[in-house]
PDB file of C-alpha atoms in Angstrom:
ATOM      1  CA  UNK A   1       7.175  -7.416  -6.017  1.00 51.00           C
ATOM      2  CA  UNK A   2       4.046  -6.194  -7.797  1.00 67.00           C
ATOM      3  CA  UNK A   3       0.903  -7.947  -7.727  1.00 80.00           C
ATOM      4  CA  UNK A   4      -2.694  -6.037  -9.017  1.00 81.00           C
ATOM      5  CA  UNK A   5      -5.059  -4.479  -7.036  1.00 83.00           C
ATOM      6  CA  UNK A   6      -7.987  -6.989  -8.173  1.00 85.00           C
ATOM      7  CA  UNK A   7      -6.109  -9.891  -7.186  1.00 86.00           C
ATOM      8  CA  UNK A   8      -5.075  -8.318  -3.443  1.00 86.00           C
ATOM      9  CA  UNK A   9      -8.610  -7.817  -3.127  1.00 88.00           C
ATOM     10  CA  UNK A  10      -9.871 -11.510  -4.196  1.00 88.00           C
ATOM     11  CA  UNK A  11      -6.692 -13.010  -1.468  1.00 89.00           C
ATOM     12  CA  UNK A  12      -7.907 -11.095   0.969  1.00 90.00           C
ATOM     13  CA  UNK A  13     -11.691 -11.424   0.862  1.00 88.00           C
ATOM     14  CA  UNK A  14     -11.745 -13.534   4.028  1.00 89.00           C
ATOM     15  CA  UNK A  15      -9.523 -11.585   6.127  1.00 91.00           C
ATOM     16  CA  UNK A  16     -10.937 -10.545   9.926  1.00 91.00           C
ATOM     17  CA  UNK A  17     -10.098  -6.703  10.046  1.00 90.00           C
ATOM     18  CA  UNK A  18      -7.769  -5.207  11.485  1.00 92.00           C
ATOM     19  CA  UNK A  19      -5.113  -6.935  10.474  1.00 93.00           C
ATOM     20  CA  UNK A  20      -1.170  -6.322  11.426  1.00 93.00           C
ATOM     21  CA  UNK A  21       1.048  -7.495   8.216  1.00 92.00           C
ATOM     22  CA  UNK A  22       2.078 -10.494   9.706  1.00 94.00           C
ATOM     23  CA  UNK A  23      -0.959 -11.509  10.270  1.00 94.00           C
ATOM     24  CA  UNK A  24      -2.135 -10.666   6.724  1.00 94.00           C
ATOM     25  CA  UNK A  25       1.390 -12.666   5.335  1.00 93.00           C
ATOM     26  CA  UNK A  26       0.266 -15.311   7.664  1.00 93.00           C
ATOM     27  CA  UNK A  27      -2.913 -15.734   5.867  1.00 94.00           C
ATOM     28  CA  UNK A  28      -1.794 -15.254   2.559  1.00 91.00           C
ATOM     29  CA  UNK A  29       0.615 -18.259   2.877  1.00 90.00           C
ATOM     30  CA  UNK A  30      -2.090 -20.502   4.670  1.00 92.00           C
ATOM     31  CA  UNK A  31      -4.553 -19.708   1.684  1.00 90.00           C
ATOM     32  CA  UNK A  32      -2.681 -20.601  -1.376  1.00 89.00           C
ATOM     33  CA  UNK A  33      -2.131 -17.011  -2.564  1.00 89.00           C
ATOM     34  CA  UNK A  34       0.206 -16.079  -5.450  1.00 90.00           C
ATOM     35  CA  UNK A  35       3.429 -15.860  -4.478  1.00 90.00           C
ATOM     36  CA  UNK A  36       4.214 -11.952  -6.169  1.00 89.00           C
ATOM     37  CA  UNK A  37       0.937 -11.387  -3.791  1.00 90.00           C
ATOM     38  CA  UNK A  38       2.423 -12.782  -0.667  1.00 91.00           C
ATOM     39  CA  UNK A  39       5.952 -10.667  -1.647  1.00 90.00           C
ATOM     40  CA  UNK A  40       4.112  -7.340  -1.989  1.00 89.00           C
ATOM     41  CA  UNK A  41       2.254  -8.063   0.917  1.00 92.00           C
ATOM     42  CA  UNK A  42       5.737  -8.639   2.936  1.00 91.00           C
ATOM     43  CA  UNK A  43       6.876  -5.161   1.327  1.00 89.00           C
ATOM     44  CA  UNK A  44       4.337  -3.528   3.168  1.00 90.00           C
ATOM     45  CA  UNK A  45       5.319  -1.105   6.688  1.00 90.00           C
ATOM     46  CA  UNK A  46       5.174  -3.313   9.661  1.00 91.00           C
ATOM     47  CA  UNK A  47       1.143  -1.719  10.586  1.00 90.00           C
ATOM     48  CA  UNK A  48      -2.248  -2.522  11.952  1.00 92.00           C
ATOM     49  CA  UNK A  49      -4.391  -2.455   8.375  1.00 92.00           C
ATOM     50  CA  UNK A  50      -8.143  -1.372   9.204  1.00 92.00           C
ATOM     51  CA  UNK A  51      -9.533  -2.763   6.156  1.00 91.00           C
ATOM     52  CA  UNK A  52      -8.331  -3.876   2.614  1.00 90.00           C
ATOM     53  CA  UNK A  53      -8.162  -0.547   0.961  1.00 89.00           C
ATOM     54  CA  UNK A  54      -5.546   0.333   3.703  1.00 90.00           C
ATOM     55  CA  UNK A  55      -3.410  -2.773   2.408  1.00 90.00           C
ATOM     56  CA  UNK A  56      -4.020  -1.838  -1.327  1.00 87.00           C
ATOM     57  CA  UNK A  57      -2.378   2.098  -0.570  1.00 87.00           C
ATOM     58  CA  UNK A  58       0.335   0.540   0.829  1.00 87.00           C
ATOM     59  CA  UNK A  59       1.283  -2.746  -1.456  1.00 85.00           C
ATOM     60  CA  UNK A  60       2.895  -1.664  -4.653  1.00 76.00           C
ATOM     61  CA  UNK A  61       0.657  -2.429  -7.371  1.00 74.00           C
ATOM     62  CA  UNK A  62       1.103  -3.570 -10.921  1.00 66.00           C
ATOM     63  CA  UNK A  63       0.103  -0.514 -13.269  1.00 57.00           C
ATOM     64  CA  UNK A  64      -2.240  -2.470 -15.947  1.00 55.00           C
ATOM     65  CA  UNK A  65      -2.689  -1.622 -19.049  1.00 41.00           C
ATOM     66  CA  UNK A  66      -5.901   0.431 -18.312  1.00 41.00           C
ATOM     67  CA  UNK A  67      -3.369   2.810 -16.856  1.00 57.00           C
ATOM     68  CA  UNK A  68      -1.801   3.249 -19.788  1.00 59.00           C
ATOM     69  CA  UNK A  69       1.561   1.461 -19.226  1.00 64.00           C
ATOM     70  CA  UNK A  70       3.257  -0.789 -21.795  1.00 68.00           C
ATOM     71  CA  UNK A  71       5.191  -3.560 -20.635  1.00 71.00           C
ATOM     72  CA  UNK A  72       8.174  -1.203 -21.652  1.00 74.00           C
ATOM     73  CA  UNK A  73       6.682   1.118 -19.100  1.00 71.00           C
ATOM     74  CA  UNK A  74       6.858  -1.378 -16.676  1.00 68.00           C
ATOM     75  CA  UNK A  75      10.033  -2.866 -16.783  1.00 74.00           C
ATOM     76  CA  UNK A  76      11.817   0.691 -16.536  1.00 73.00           C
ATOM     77  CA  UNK A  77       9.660   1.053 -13.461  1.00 69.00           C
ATOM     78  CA  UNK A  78      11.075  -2.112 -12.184  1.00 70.00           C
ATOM     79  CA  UNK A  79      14.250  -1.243 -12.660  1.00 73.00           C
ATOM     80  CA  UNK A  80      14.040   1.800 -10.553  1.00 69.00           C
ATOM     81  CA  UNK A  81      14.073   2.026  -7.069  1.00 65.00           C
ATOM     82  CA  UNK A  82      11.044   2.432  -5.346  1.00 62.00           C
ATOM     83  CA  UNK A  83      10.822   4.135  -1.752  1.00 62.00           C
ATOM     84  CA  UNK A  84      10.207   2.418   1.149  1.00 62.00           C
ATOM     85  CA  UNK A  85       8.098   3.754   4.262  1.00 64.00           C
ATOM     86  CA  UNK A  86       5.006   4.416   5.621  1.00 66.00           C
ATOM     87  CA  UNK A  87       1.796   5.115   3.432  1.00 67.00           C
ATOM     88  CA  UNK A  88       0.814   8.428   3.293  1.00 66.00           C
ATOM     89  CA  UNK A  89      -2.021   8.164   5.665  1.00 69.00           C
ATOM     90  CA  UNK A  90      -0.185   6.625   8.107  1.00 72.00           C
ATOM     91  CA  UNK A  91       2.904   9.196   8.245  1.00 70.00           C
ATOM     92  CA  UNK A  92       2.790  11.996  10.876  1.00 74.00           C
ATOM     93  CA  UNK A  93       3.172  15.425   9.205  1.00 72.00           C
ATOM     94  CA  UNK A  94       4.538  18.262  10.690  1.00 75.00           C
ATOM     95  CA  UNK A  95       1.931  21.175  11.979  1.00 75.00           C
ATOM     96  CA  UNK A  96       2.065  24.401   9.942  1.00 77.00           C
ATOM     97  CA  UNK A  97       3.681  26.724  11.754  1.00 78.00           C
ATOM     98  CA  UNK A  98       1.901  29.414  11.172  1.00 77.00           C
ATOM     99  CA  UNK A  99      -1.583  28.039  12.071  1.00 76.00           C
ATOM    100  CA  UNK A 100       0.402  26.814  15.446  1.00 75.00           C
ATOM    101  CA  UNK A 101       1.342  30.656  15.872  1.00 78.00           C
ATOM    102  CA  UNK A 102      -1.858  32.190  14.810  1.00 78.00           C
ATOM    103  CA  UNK A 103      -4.482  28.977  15.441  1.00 72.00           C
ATOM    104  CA  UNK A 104      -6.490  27.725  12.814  1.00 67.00           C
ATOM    105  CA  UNK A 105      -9.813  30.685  12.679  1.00 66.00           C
ATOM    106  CA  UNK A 106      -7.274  33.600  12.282  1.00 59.00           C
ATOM    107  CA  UNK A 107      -9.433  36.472  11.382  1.00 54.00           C
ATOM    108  CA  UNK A 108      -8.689  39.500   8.664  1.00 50.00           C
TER     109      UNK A 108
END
């Protein structure tokens, strides 16, 4: 389920943002994308995408060779598991406790 980040871009030039990923599969499939572009795009977290660089953190990408990554590289990575979830941006993190204690313009 890998597709490249050049070819996300390119299927999703005509997209109206934002975008849910149904809505983004939808269109995929109505505009004769690729079909290891329309299963990455399914992989995604069920989310409202704000604008294609959104969808690009969170649809796992083919490493190209400008990365560095033989096709030896690549087929161990396949063969691992990769985790599923939320992209980091959309994830809610914990507050430090110690600014919660203290607040944020503690003083020495």
């Amino acid at each position: 389920m890998t597709t490249t980040r050049e070819t996300l871009k390119a299927s999703l030039s005509g997209v109206d943002f934002p975008a849910s990923k149904d809505q983004l599969v939808e269109f995929a499939n109505n505009n004769g994308v690729d079909e290891e572009t329309v299963r990455a795009l399914r992989a995604m977290p069920p989310a409202d995408y704000d604008n294609v660089t959104e969808v690009v953190r969170s649809v796992p990408l083919e490493r190209g060779e400008e990365e560095g990554q033989s096709d030896s590289d690549k087929a161990q990575q396949n063969r691992q598991p990769q985790k599923g979830g939320l992209a980091e941006h959309q994830a809610e993190v914990p507050a430090n406790p110690i600014v919660e204690e203290l607040g944020e313009n503690r003083g020495s």
